[in-house]
Amino acid sequence: MSIELKERGKFDPLKVFLKVTAAYLLSFFPTFKGDKKIVLVGGNLGEKYEDNAAVFHKYLIANHQDKVTAYWMYDPKKSYAHDKQLANAVPLGSFRNYRLFFKADYSFHGHSLMYDIAPSVDKFLFLNRKTIITHVSHGIEGFKRILIQKEDVPLLARTDYFNCASEYEKDLKLNQWKIPENKLIVTGFPRFDRFQTNKPAPQVRKILMMMTWREWLFDLTEEEFVESDYFNNTLGLVSHEGIRKLISENDLHMRVALHPFMRKFEKHFTGLDHPESGIEFQDFNHASIEKAIVENDMLLTDITSVSWDFLYLNKPIIFNMFDKEEYMARRGTYLSLDTDLYGYKADSLEEVYQYLKKIVEENITTNEWYPKAPLYIDYFDQNNCERLAKHVIGI
């Protein structure tokens, strides 16, 4: 599940060993915490306070401070925890991080236990038999086959619960991931609690463009990346004469948001803006995906998980899977890219333009595939955090 999202060697092995050893030994000494349970929450590699994990952390802070102390694990190189004055924020890799890990009653992570909760945890996980560990996931599974690396095996085996957005996803994790059924819980995704369902905009004025990440791009040189289909498709979309003219003449605005895991190549997108035609790139360090979902009226994407949020909100989506053959060969999907997409399927830049033109000229504000949402999402009641907390923590 975890790929090379963080650089190897970031955490000095000797320092980690000393911190872990001291934290483990001190964990045997009682600390006064009353009747409160200790809960650790982390996601997005500690780099952002968004998605399922962050929403769940906010929920615990807002609703259950009398029963639990919920800590958020963050990357100490990022300033957002301080800027946002996050409650109970703890830097990843710190002594306090490791001590809390051994003291915690529960932990919830969005991507990987090793990157979200405790660095290098795969080396000492066997020392912690107390913490109830829950994988709260990221987006609904379907468009990315799971990649399990050697260090993931003990992490997956030790995880107590895997939350699912629906019975569909439970079935996938049971039969494709081979997760034992007793570990699968259908509580719905916390991220959907942020929105009321079926809330399309009265008119499409703002367009969000966002492509997902591809692990095979991480090791490319700078020169190789600018020659990649990924970069050139993005360049082609923002430079397409028809798209630029359509946006400019209809007073539209298109924001291009780079996926957080593609930040390594962010500099190559600088300067691709076309402010005069209403196209701009969002600053990675200040971009809020949650805000972008709310503010934008439609989505242009490949198969990013943000598309599930736009489906949930009943907003139009154009899918532009520009590297379908390579993607299927290198990663693969569970859902069909031909029959299971819940939006317009554009196989070329010209088709993207034609669908965008159709949406604008015909004033299409809703997603005609919205009736398919219940196939993948079981709950639309904004009580997903409550169900998750009740099932795992019992509150």
mmCIF file of C-alpha atoms in Angstrom:
data_model
loop_
_atom_site.group_PDB
_atom_site.id
_atom_site.type_symbol
_atom_site.label_atom_id
_atom_site.label_comp_id
_atom_site.label_asym_id
_atom_site.label_seq_id
_atom_site.Cartn_x
_atom_site.Cartn_y
_atom_site.Cartn_z
ATOM 1 C CA MET A 1 0.000 0.000 0.000
ATOM 2 C CA SER A 2 2.749 2.442 0.890
ATOM 3 C CA ILE A 3 5.021 3.171 -2.013
ATOM 4 C CA GLU A 4 8.123 5.339 -1.960
ATOM 5 C CA LEU A 5 6.189 8.386 -0.799
ATOM 6 C CA LYS A 6 8.852 9.484 1.650
ATOM 7 C CA GLU A 7 12.552 9.411 1.036
ATOM 8 C CA ARG A 8 14.422 6.505 2.519
ATOM 9 C CA GLY A 9 16.844 7.559 5.227
ATOM 10 C CA LYS A 10 14.866 10.582 6.299
ATOM 11 C CA PHE A 11 14.774 9.182 9.816
ATOM 12 C CA ASP A 12 18.195 8.205 11.149
ATOM 13 C CA PRO A 13 18.009 4.516 12.200
ATOM 14 C CA LEU A 14 20.087 5.034 15.362
ATOM 15 C CA LYS A 15 18.004 7.990 16.528
ATOM 16 C CA VAL A 16 14.803 6.080 15.832
ATOM 17 C CA PHE A 17 16.124 3.075 17.753
ATOM 18 C CA LEU A 18 17.030 5.184 20.775
ATOM 19 C CA LYS A 19 13.710 7.031 20.776
ATOM 20 C CA VAL A 20 11.692 3.853 20.336
ATOM 21 C CA THR A 21 13.621 2.013 23.045
ATOM 22 C CA ALA A 22 13.182 4.823 25.559
ATOM 23 C CA ALA A 23 9.529 5.305 24.611
ATOM 24 C CA TYR A 24 8.809 1.595 24.919
ATOM 25 C CA LEU A 25 10.426 1.312 28.361
ATOM 26 C CA LEU A 26 8.654 4.417 29.637
ATOM 27 C CA SER A 27 5.341 3.106 28.388
ATOM 28 C CA PHE A 28 5.348 0.635 31.279
ATOM 29 C CA PHE A 29 5.170 3.490 33.752
ATOM 30 C CA PRO A 30 1.618 4.630 34.447
ATOM 31 C CA THR A 31 0.585 8.149 33.512
ATOM 32 C CA PHE A 32 -2.505 9.861 34.817
ATOM 33 C CA LYS A 33 -5.051 10.295 32.068
ATOM 34 C CA GLY A 34 -8.271 9.709 33.968
ATOM 35 C CA ASP A 35 -10.808 7.678 32.041
ATOM 36 C CA LYS A 36 -9.899 9.194 28.705
ATOM 37 C CA LYS A 37 -8.681 6.963 25.897
ATOM 38 C CA ILE A 38 -5.642 7.983 23.847
ATOM 39 C CA VAL A 39 -6.342 8.151 20.105
ATOM 40 C CA LEU A 40 -3.719 8.849 17.423
ATOM 41 C CA VAL A 41 -4.890 10.057 14.015
ATOM 42 C CA GLY A 42 -2.834 10.748 10.898
ATOM 43 C CA GLY A 43 -3.132 11.032 7.136
ATOM 44 C CA ASN A 44 -1.592 12.436 3.946
ATOM 45 C CA LEU A 45 1.877 11.482 5.244
ATOM 46 C CA GLY A 46 1.484 14.184 7.862
ATOM 47 C CA GLU A 47 1.804 16.865 5.190
ATOM 48 C CA LYS A 48 -1.787 18.112 5.095
ATOM 49 C CA TYR A 49 -4.787 18.248 7.382
ATOM 50 C CA GLU A 50 -7.388 16.918 4.968
ATOM 51 C CA ASP A 51 -9.270 13.829 3.921
ATOM 52 C CA ASN A 52 -10.814 11.045 6.022
ATOM 53 C CA ALA A 53 -8.303 11.084 8.865
ATOM 54 C CA ALA A 54 -8.441 14.853 9.394
ATOM 55 C CA VAL A 55 -12.232 14.923 9.266
ATOM 56 C CA PHE A 56 -12.366 12.164 11.865
ATOM 57 C CA HIS A 57 -9.864 13.977 14.094
ATOM 58 C CA LYS A 58 -11.997 17.130 13.930
ATOM 59 C CA TYR A 59 -15.041 15.069 14.839
ATOM 60 C CA LEU A 60 -13.385 13.560 17.924
ATOM 61 C CA ILE A 61 -12.161 16.978 19.088
ATOM 62 C CA ALA A 62 -15.585 18.555 18.589
ATOM 63 C CA ASN A 63 -17.709 15.780 20.055
ATOM 64 C CA HIS A 64 -15.776 13.505 22.403
ATOM 65 C CA GLN A 65 -13.110 15.449 24.297
ATOM 66 C CA ASP A 66 -14.657 14.182 27.528
ATOM 67 C CA LYS A 67 -13.985 10.576 26.512
ATOM 68 C CA VAL A 68 -10.828 10.637 24.382
ATOM 69 C CA THR A 69 -7.704 12.687 23.816
ATOM 70 C CA ALA A 70 -7.272 12.725 20.045
ATOM 71 C CA TYR A 71 -3.766 13.565 18.764
ATOM 72 C CA TRP A 72 -2.896 14.526 15.206
ATOM 73 C CA MET A 73 0.464 13.348 13.806
ATOM 74 C CA TYR A 74 2.085 15.899 11.480
ATOM 75 C CA ASP A 75 5.254 16.330 9.438
ATOM 76 C CA PRO A 76 7.483 18.700 11.457
ATOM 77 C CA LYS A 77 8.748 20.236 8.204
ATOM 78 C CA LYS A 78 5.270 21.605 7.522
ATOM 79 C CA SER A 79 3.837 24.644 9.291
ATOM 80 C CA TYR A 80 0.120 23.938 8.975
ATOM 81 C CA ALA A 81 -0.253 22.398 12.451
ATOM 82 C CA HIS A 82 1.048 25.614 13.997
ATOM 83 C CA ASP A 83 -0.722 27.885 11.513
ATOM 84 C CA LYS A 84 -4.077 26.206 12.089
ATOM 85 C CA GLN A 85 -3.370 25.794 15.820
ATOM 86 C CA LEU A 86 -4.415 22.163 15.602
ATOM 87 C CA ALA A 87 -5.424 20.612 18.877
ATOM 88 C CA ASN A 88 -3.031 17.981 20.253
ATOM 89 C CA ALA A 89 -0.656 18.108 17.269
ATOM 90 C CA VAL A 90 2.445 15.903 17.608
ATOM 91 C CA PRO A 91 5.417 15.905 15.190
ATOM 92 C CA LEU A 92 6.087 12.595 13.456
ATOM 93 C CA GLY A 93 9.343 10.986 14.483
ATOM 94 C CA SER A 94 9.530 12.810 17.804
ATOM 95 C CA PHE A 95 10.054 11.043 21.122
ATOM 96 C CA ARG A 96 6.533 12.061 22.097
ATOM 97 C CA ASN A 97 5.224 10.478 18.906
ATOM 98 C CA TYR A 98 6.757 7.109 19.804
ATOM 99 C CA ARG A 99 5.781 7.271 23.435
ATOM 100 C CA LEU A 100 2.174 8.011 22.528
ATOM 101 C CA PHE A 101 2.217 5.154 20.046
ATOM 102 C CA PHE A 102 2.980 2.688 22.820
ATOM 103 C CA LYS A 103 0.420 4.304 25.138
ATOM 104 C CA ALA A 104 -2.372 4.707 22.579
ATOM 105 C CA ASP A 105 -5.613 2.814 22.900
ATOM 106 C CA TYR A 106 -6.529 3.456 19.263
ATOM 107 C CA SER A 107 -4.959 4.754 16.056
ATOM 108 C CA PHE A 108 -6.542 5.756 12.752
ATOM 109 C CA HIS A 109 -4.491 6.274 9.588
ATOM 110 C CA GLY A 110 -5.425 7.270 6.068
ATOM 111 C CA HIS A 111 -2.548 6.048 3.884
ATOM 112 C CA SER A 112 -0.006 4.046 5.845
ATOM 113 C CA LEU A 113 0.666 3.395 9.511
ATOM 114 C CA MET A 114 4.354 3.916 8.775
ATOM 115 C CA TYR A 115 3.961 7.368 7.233
ATOM 116 C CA ASP A 116 0.896 8.669 9.049
ATOM 117 C CA ILE A 117 1.288 7.454 12.636
ATOM 118 C CA ALA A 118 4.862 6.380 13.480
ATOM 119 C CA PRO A 119 7.920 6.430 11.174
ATOM 120 C CA SER A 120 9.711 3.068 10.797
ATOM 121 C CA VAL A 121 6.892 1.361 12.693
ATOM 122 C CA ASP A 122 7.340 -1.773 10.599
ATOM 123 C CA LYS A 123 10.566 -2.427 12.528
ATOM 124 C CA PHE A 124 9.016 -2.373 16.016
ATOM 125 C CA LEU A 125 5.312 -3.008 15.527
ATOM 126 C CA PHE A 126 5.615 -6.334 17.362
ATOM 127 C CA LEU A 127 6.273 -4.391 20.586
ATOM 128 C CA ASN A 128 2.805 -2.868 20.475
ATOM 129 C CA ARG A 129 0.004 -5.351 21.065
ATOM 130 C CA LYS A 130 -2.257 -2.868 22.809
ATOM 131 C CA THR A 131 -3.319 -0.302 20.239
ATOM 132 C CA ILE A 132 -6.423 -1.014 18.166
ATOM 133 C CA ILE A 133 -5.322 0.029 14.663
ATOM 134 C CA THR A 134 -7.787 1.174 12.002
ATOM 135 C CA HIS A 135 -7.125 2.004 8.368
ATOM 136 C CA VAL A 136 -9.664 4.723 7.510
ATOM 137 C CA SER A 137 -8.623 4.681 3.863
ATOM 138 C CA HIS A 138 -8.347 7.545 1.409
ATOM 139 C CA GLY A 139 -10.801 7.265 -1.466
ATOM 140 C CA ILE A 140 -13.188 4.550 -2.510
ATOM 141 C CA GLU A 141 -11.204 1.678 -3.994
ATOM 142 C CA GLY A 142 -11.774 0.705 -7.590
ATOM 143 C CA PHE A 143 -9.465 2.594 -9.918
ATOM 144 C CA LYS A 144 -6.146 1.537 -8.420
ATOM 145 C CA ARG A 145 -5.116 -2.016 -7.737
ATOM 146 C CA ILE A 146 -3.440 -2.402 -4.373
ATOM 147 C CA LEU A 147 0.362 -2.535 -4.337
ATOM 148 C CA ILE A 148 1.705 -4.458 -1.367
ATOM 149 C CA GLN A 149 5.401 -4.129 -0.596
ATOM 150 C CA LYS A 150 7.430 -6.170 1.839
ATOM 151 C CA GLU A 151 7.117 -3.645 4.678
ATOM 152 C CA ASP A 152 3.340 -3.512 4.216
ATOM 153 C CA VAL A 153 2.750 -7.173 5.070
ATOM 154 C CA PRO A 154 3.161 -6.926 8.881
ATOM 155 C CA LEU A 155 1.304 -3.596 8.900
ATOM 156 C CA LEU A 156 -1.702 -5.065 7.105
ATOM 157 C CA ALA A 157 -1.667 -8.170 9.285
ATOM 158 C CA ARG A 158 -1.533 -6.101 12.480
ATOM 159 C CA THR A 159 -4.329 -3.724 11.443
ATOM 160 C CA ASP A 160 -7.532 -4.530 13.311
ATOM 161 C CA TYR A 161 -10.078 -2.748 11.122
ATOM 162 C CA PHE A 162 -10.394 -1.497 7.559
ATOM 163 C CA ASN A 163 -13.292 0.872 7.123
ATOM 164 C CA CYS A 164 -15.311 0.748 3.916
ATOM 165 C CA ALA A 165 -17.548 3.249 2.176
ATOM 166 C CA SER A 166 -20.004 0.560 1.131
ATOM 167 C CA GLU A 167 -20.781 -3.113 0.763
ATOM 168 C CA TYR A 168 -19.244 -2.805 -2.691
ATOM 169 C CA GLU A 169 -15.925 -1.786 -1.198
ATOM 170 C CA LYS A 170 -16.152 -4.403 1.532
ATOM 171 C CA ASP A 171 -16.590 -7.076 -1.112
ATOM 172 C CA LEU A 172 -13.575 -5.743 -3.017
ATOM 173 C CA LYS A 173 -11.333 -5.713 0.060
ATOM 174 C CA LEU A 174 -12.539 -9.173 1.029
ATOM 175 C CA ASN A 175 -12.102 -10.859 -2.335
ATOM 176 C CA GLN A 176 -9.350 -8.799 -3.993
ATOM 177 C CA TRP A 177 -7.255 -7.659 -1.033
ATOM 178 C CA LYS A 178 -7.958 -10.886 0.895
ATOM 179 C CA ILE A 179 -8.661 -9.008 4.137
ATOM 180 C CA PRO A 180 -10.473 -11.225 6.692
ATOM 181 C CA GLU A 181 -14.157 -10.340 6.852
ATOM 182 C CA ASN A 182 -14.083 -9.762 10.602
ATOM 183 C CA LYS A 183 -11.710 -6.831 10.002
ATOM 184 C CA LEU A 184 -13.950 -5.087 7.464
ATOM 185 C CA ILE A 185 -16.423 -2.503 8.745
ATOM 186 C CA VAL A 186 -18.875 -0.556 6.600
ATOM 187 C CA THR A 187 -19.096 2.777 8.389
ATOM 188 C CA GLY A 188 -18.890 5.169 5.438
ATOM 189 C CA PHE A 189 -16.097 7.633 4.789
ATOM 190 C CA PRO A 190 -15.594 10.562 7.195
ATOM 191 C CA ARG A 191 -14.707 12.845 4.255
ATOM 192 C CA PHE A 192 -18.314 12.693 3.021
ATOM 193 C CA ASP A 193 -19.548 14.168 6.308
ATOM 194 C CA ARG A 194 -18.165 17.512 5.102
ATOM 195 C CA PHE A 195 -20.913 17.876 2.505
ATOM 196 C CA GLN A 196 -24.615 17.475 2.019
ATOM 197 C CA THR A 197 -25.216 15.143 -0.888
ATOM 198 C CA ASN A 198 -26.778 16.217 -4.176
ATOM 199 C CA LYS A 199 -25.662 19.854 -4.035
ATOM 200 C CA PRO A 200 -24.810 20.864 -7.604
ATOM 201 C CA ALA A 201 -24.051 24.479 -8.426
ATOM 202 C CA PRO A 202 -26.749 26.553 -10.162
ATOM 203 C CA GLN A 203 -24.318 27.154 -13.029
ATOM 204 C CA VAL A 204 -20.907 25.828 -14.037
ATOM 205 C CA ARG A 205 -18.541 28.755 -13.585
ATOM 206 C CA LYS A 206 -15.562 27.212 -11.832
ATOM 207 C CA ILE A 207 -13.746 24.108 -13.016
ATOM 208 C CA LEU A 208 -11.318 22.029 -10.970
ATOM 209 C CA MET A 209 -8.695 20.124 -12.922
ATOM 210 C CA MET A 210 -6.827 17.480 -10.944
ATOM 211 C CA MET A 211 -4.967 14.353 -12.008
ATOM 212 C CA THR A 212 -3.943 11.568 -9.662
ATOM 213 C CA TRP A 213 -0.382 10.366 -9.067
ATOM 214 C CA ARG A 214 1.563 7.567 -10.723
ATOM 215 C CA GLU A 215 4.279 5.775 -8.810
ATOM 216 C CA TRP A 216 6.365 5.073 -11.929
ATOM 217 C CA LEU A 217 6.937 8.803 -12.369
ATOM 218 C CA PHE A 218 8.716 9.208 -9.016
ATOM 219 C CA ASP A 219 12.098 7.991 -10.229
ATOM 220 C CA LEU A 220 12.139 9.958 -13.480
ATOM 221 C CA THR A 221 14.757 12.617 -14.006
ATOM 222 C CA GLU A 222 13.582 16.174 -14.553
ATOM 223 C CA GLU A 223 14.249 15.784 -18.273
ATOM 224 C CA GLU A 224 12.327 12.508 -18.462
ATOM 225 C CA PHE A 225 9.346 13.926 -16.585
ATOM 226 C CA VAL A 226 8.825 16.835 -18.996
ATOM 227 C CA GLU A 227 8.720 14.256 -21.787
ATOM 228 C CA SER A 228 6.110 12.140 -20.001
ATOM 229 C CA ASP A 229 2.485 11.765 -21.093
ATOM 230 C CA TYR A 230 1.464 13.056 -17.660
ATOM 231 C CA PHE A 231 3.162 16.409 -18.076
ATOM 232 C CA ASN A 232 2.359 16.803 -21.737
ATOM 233 C CA ASN A 233 -1.315 15.989 -21.273
ATOM 234 C CA THR A 234 -1.554 18.674 -18.580
ATOM 235 C CA LEU A 235 0.298 21.096 -20.852
ATOM 236 C CA GLY A 236 -2.018 20.180 -23.710
ATOM 237 C CA LEU A 237 -5.160 20.778 -21.666
ATOM 238 C CA VAL A 238 -4.182 24.218 -20.389
ATOM 239 C CA SER A 239 -2.843 25.247 -23.795
ATOM 240 C CA HIS A 240 -5.694 23.906 -25.935
ATOM 241 C CA GLU A 241 -6.925 26.826 -28.008
ATOM 242 C CA GLY A 242 -10.552 25.740 -27.901
ATOM 243 C CA ILE A 243 -10.562 25.186 -24.133
ATOM 244 C CA ARG A 244 -8.847 28.512 -23.471
ATOM 245 C CA LYS A 245 -11.277 30.350 -25.745
ATOM 246 C CA LEU A 246 -14.299 28.608 -24.197
ATOM 247 C CA ILE A 247 -13.205 29.538 -20.696
ATOM 248 C CA SER A 248 -12.306 33.101 -21.623
ATOM 249 C CA GLU A 249 -15.428 33.894 -23.662
ATOM 250 C CA ASN A 250 -17.788 32.467 -21.024
ATOM 251 C CA ASP A 251 -16.024 34.130 -18.103
ATOM 252 C CA LEU A 252 -15.175 30.756 -16.566
ATOM 253 C CA HIS A 253 -12.298 29.949 -14.244
ATOM 254 C CA MET A 254 -10.260 26.737 -14.257
ATOM 255 C CA ARG A 255 -8.033 25.929 -11.302
ATOM 256 C CA VAL A 256 -5.392 23.255 -11.797
ATOM 257 C CA ALA A 257 -4.535 21.454 -8.552
ATOM 258 C CA LEU A 258 -1.515 19.169 -8.537
ATOM 259 C CA HIS A 259 -1.869 15.979 -6.561
ATOM 260 C CA PRO A 260 0.087 16.245 -3.269
ATOM 261 C CA PHE A 261 2.225 13.233 -4.169
ATOM 262 C CA MET A 262 3.349 14.959 -7.368
ATOM 263 C CA ARG A 263 4.888 17.907 -5.504
ATOM 264 C CA LYS A 264 8.361 16.734 -6.562
ATOM 265 C CA PHE A 265 7.713 18.097 -10.048
ATOM 266 C CA GLU A 266 5.717 21.163 -9.076
ATOM 267 C CA LYS A 267 8.275 23.574 -10.502
ATOM 268 C CA HIS A 268 7.667 22.313 -14.020
ATOM 269 C CA PHE A 269 4.083 23.502 -13.889
ATOM 270 C CA THR A 270 5.017 26.988 -12.753
ATOM 271 C CA GLY A 271 4.441 29.399 -15.576
ATOM 272 C CA LEU A 272 1.826 27.310 -17.367
ATOM 273 C CA ASP A 273 -0.939 29.599 -16.100
ATOM 274 C CA HIS A 274 -3.020 31.536 -18.583
ATOM 275 C CA PRO A 275 -4.574 34.224 -16.344
ATOM 276 C CA GLU A 276 -5.889 36.099 -19.355
ATOM 277 C CA SER A 277 -7.989 33.059 -20.281
ATOM 278 C CA GLY A 278 -9.011 32.140 -16.737
ATOM 279 C CA ILE A 279 -6.614 29.241 -16.125
ATOM 280 C CA GLU A 280 -4.378 29.145 -13.051
ATOM 281 C CA PHE A 281 -2.410 26.619 -11.030
ATOM 282 C CA GLN A 282 -3.057 26.360 -7.309
ATOM 283 C CA ASP A 283 -0.113 26.710 -4.973
ATOM 284 C CA PHE A 284 0.523 23.248 -3.560
ATOM 285 C CA ASN A 285 1.487 24.553 -0.127
ATOM 286 C CA HIS A 286 -1.714 26.547 0.302
ATOM 287 C CA ALA A 287 -4.214 24.533 -1.737
ATOM 288 C CA SER A 288 -7.126 23.019 0.142
ATOM 289 C CA ILE A 289 -8.771 20.105 -1.629
ATOM 290 C CA GLU A 290 -11.816 20.336 0.626
ATOM 291 C CA LYS A 291 -12.243 24.001 -0.284
ATOM 292 C CA ALA A 292 -11.683 23.232 -3.961
ATOM 293 C CA ILE A 293 -14.409 20.571 -3.937
ATOM 294 C CA VAL A 294 -16.887 23.007 -2.429
ATOM 295 C CA GLU A 295 -15.959 26.019 -4.531
ATOM 296 C CA ASN A 296 -15.746 24.373 -7.941
ATOM 297 C CA ASP A 297 -18.776 23.433 -9.989
ATOM 298 C CA MET A 298 -17.338 20.553 -12.001
ATOM 299 C CA LEU A 299 -14.261 18.315 -12.227
ATOM 300 C CA LEU A 300 -11.828 17.488 -15.029
ATOM 301 C CA THR A 301 -9.713 14.517 -14.022
ATOM 302 C CA ASP A 302 -8.291 11.133 -14.903
ATOM 303 C CA ILE A 303 -9.383 8.897 -12.003
ATOM 304 C CA THR A 304 -8.442 10.858 -8.906
ATOM 305 C CA SER A 305 -10.367 9.956 -5.745
ATOM 306 C CA VAL A 306 -11.722 13.512 -5.613
ATOM 307 C CA SER A 307 -14.116 12.344 -8.328
ATOM 308 C CA TRP A 308 -16.064 10.407 -5.678
ATOM 309 C CA ASP A 309 -16.728 13.676 -3.841
ATOM 310 C CA PHE A 310 -18.000 15.310 -7.026
ATOM 311 C CA LEU A 311 -20.262 12.318 -7.662
ATOM 312 C CA TYR A 312 -21.526 12.560 -4.078
ATOM 313 C CA LEU A 313 -22.343 16.233 -4.683
ATOM 314 C CA ASN A 314 -23.952 15.489 -8.062
ATOM 315 C CA LYS A 315 -21.549 17.749 -9.979
ATOM 316 C CA PRO A 316 -20.442 17.109 -13.600
ATOM 317 C CA ILE A 317 -17.216 15.186 -14.236
ATOM 318 C CA ILE A 318 -15.096 14.741 -17.348
ATOM 319 C CA PHE A 319 -12.723 11.772 -17.171
ATOM 320 C CA ASN A 320 -9.616 12.126 -19.338
ATOM 321 C CA MET A 321 -7.637 8.900 -19.005
ATOM 322 C CA PHE A 322 -4.773 9.964 -21.252
ATOM 323 C CA ASP A 323 -2.456 7.013 -20.515
ATOM 324 C CA LYS A 324 -4.983 4.204 -20.218
ATOM 325 C CA GLU A 325 -2.850 1.457 -21.786
ATOM 326 C CA GLU A 326 0.240 2.269 -19.720
ATOM 327 C CA TYR A 327 -1.819 2.645 -16.552
ATOM 328 C CA MET A 328 -3.509 -0.719 -17.016
ATOM 329 C CA ALA A 329 -0.170 -2.384 -17.720
ATOM 330 C CA ARG A 330 1.646 -0.845 -14.752
ATOM 331 C CA ARG A 331 -1.100 -0.627 -12.107
ATOM 332 C CA GLY A 332 -4.487 -1.831 -13.253
ATOM 333 C CA THR A 333 -7.968 -1.236 -11.898
ATOM 334 C CA TYR A 334 -10.853 -3.143 -10.335
ATOM 335 C CA LEU A 335 -13.507 -1.074 -12.077
ATOM 336 C CA SER A 336 -13.672 -0.830 -15.855
ATOM 337 C CA LEU A 337 -12.373 2.378 -17.402
ATOM 338 C CA ASP A 338 -14.773 1.792 -20.278
ATOM 339 C CA THR A 339 -18.053 1.006 -18.520
ATOM 340 C CA ASP A 340 -17.813 2.052 -14.860
ATOM 341 C CA LEU A 341 -16.906 5.729 -15.084
ATOM 342 C CA TYR A 342 -19.477 8.079 -13.568
ATOM 343 C CA GLY A 343 -18.904 10.998 -15.887
ATOM 344 C CA TYR A 344 -18.107 11.875 -19.506
ATOM 345 C CA LYS A 345 -15.341 9.658 -20.926
ATOM 346 C CA ALA A 346 -12.891 11.697 -23.010
ATOM 347 C CA ASP A 347 -10.095 9.773 -24.713
ATOM 348 C CA SER A 348 -8.431 12.818 -26.276
ATOM 349 C CA LEU A 349 -7.889 16.520 -25.699
ATOM 350 C CA GLU A 350 -10.407 17.269 -28.424
ATOM 351 C CA GLU A 351 -13.044 15.147 -26.676
ATOM 352 C CA VAL A 352 -12.340 16.981 -23.420
ATOM 353 C CA TYR A 353 -13.002 20.230 -25.258
ATOM 354 C CA GLN A 354 -16.219 18.946 -26.839
ATOM 355 C CA TYR A 355 -17.623 17.693 -23.504
ATOM 356 C CA LEU A 356 -16.648 20.913 -21.750
ATOM 357 C CA LYS A 357 -18.341 22.871 -24.522
ATOM 358 C CA LYS A 358 -21.462 20.710 -24.147
ATOM 359 C CA ILE A 359 -21.592 21.325 -20.385
ATOM 360 C CA VAL A 360 -21.194 25.080 -20.765
ATOM 361 C CA GLU A 361 -23.459 25.647 -23.755
ATOM 362 C CA GLU A 362 -26.237 23.353 -22.531
ATOM 363 C CA ASN A 363 -25.909 24.607 -18.955
ATOM 364 C CA ILE A 364 -25.439 21.086 -17.566
ATOM 365 C CA THR A 365 -25.036 21.494 -13.823
ATOM 366 C CA THR A 366 -25.650 17.947 -12.564
ATOM 367 C CA ASN A 367 -24.041 14.540 -13.059
ATOM 368 C CA GLU A 368 -26.243 12.245 -15.123
ATOM 369 C CA TRP A 369 -24.490 9.274 -13.502
ATOM 370 C CA TYR A 370 -25.517 10.411 -10.009
ATOM 371 C CA PRO A 371 -28.055 7.539 -9.731
ATOM 372 C CA LYS A 372 -25.022 5.198 -9.719
ATOM 373 C CA ALA A 373 -23.707 6.711 -6.479
ATOM 374 C CA PRO A 374 -25.530 4.222 -4.181
ATOM 375 C CA LEU A 375 -23.672 1.397 -5.932
ATOM 376 C CA TYR A 376 -20.442 2.630 -4.340
ATOM 377 C CA ILE A 377 -21.570 4.740 -1.372
ATOM 378 C CA ASP A 378 -23.901 3.305 1.285
ATOM 379 C CA TYR A 379 -24.454 6.354 3.469
ATOM 380 C CA PHE A 380 -25.537 9.885 2.566
ATOM 381 C CA ASP A 381 -26.494 11.032 6.087
ATOM 382 C CA GLN A 382 -23.312 12.804 7.290
ATOM 383 C CA ASN A 383 -23.014 10.350 10.205
ATOM 384 C CA ASN A 384 -19.982 8.405 8.989
ATOM 385 C CA CYS A 385 -17.664 9.706 11.735
ATOM 386 C CA GLU A 386 -20.240 8.814 14.351
ATOM 387 C CA ARG A 387 -20.563 5.256 13.022
ATOM 388 C CA LEU A 388 -16.776 4.827 12.876
ATOM 389 C CA ALA A 389 -16.259 6.092 16.423
ATOM 390 C CA LYS A 390 -19.057 3.933 17.773
ATOM 391 C CA HIS A 391 -17.876 0.772 16.025
ATOM 392 C CA VAL A 392 -14.189 1.048 16.906
ATOM 393 C CA ILE A 393 -14.033 3.086 20.125
ATOM 394 C CA GLY A 394 -17.528 2.456 21.430
ATOM 395 C CA ILE A 395 -18.456 6.119 21.919
#
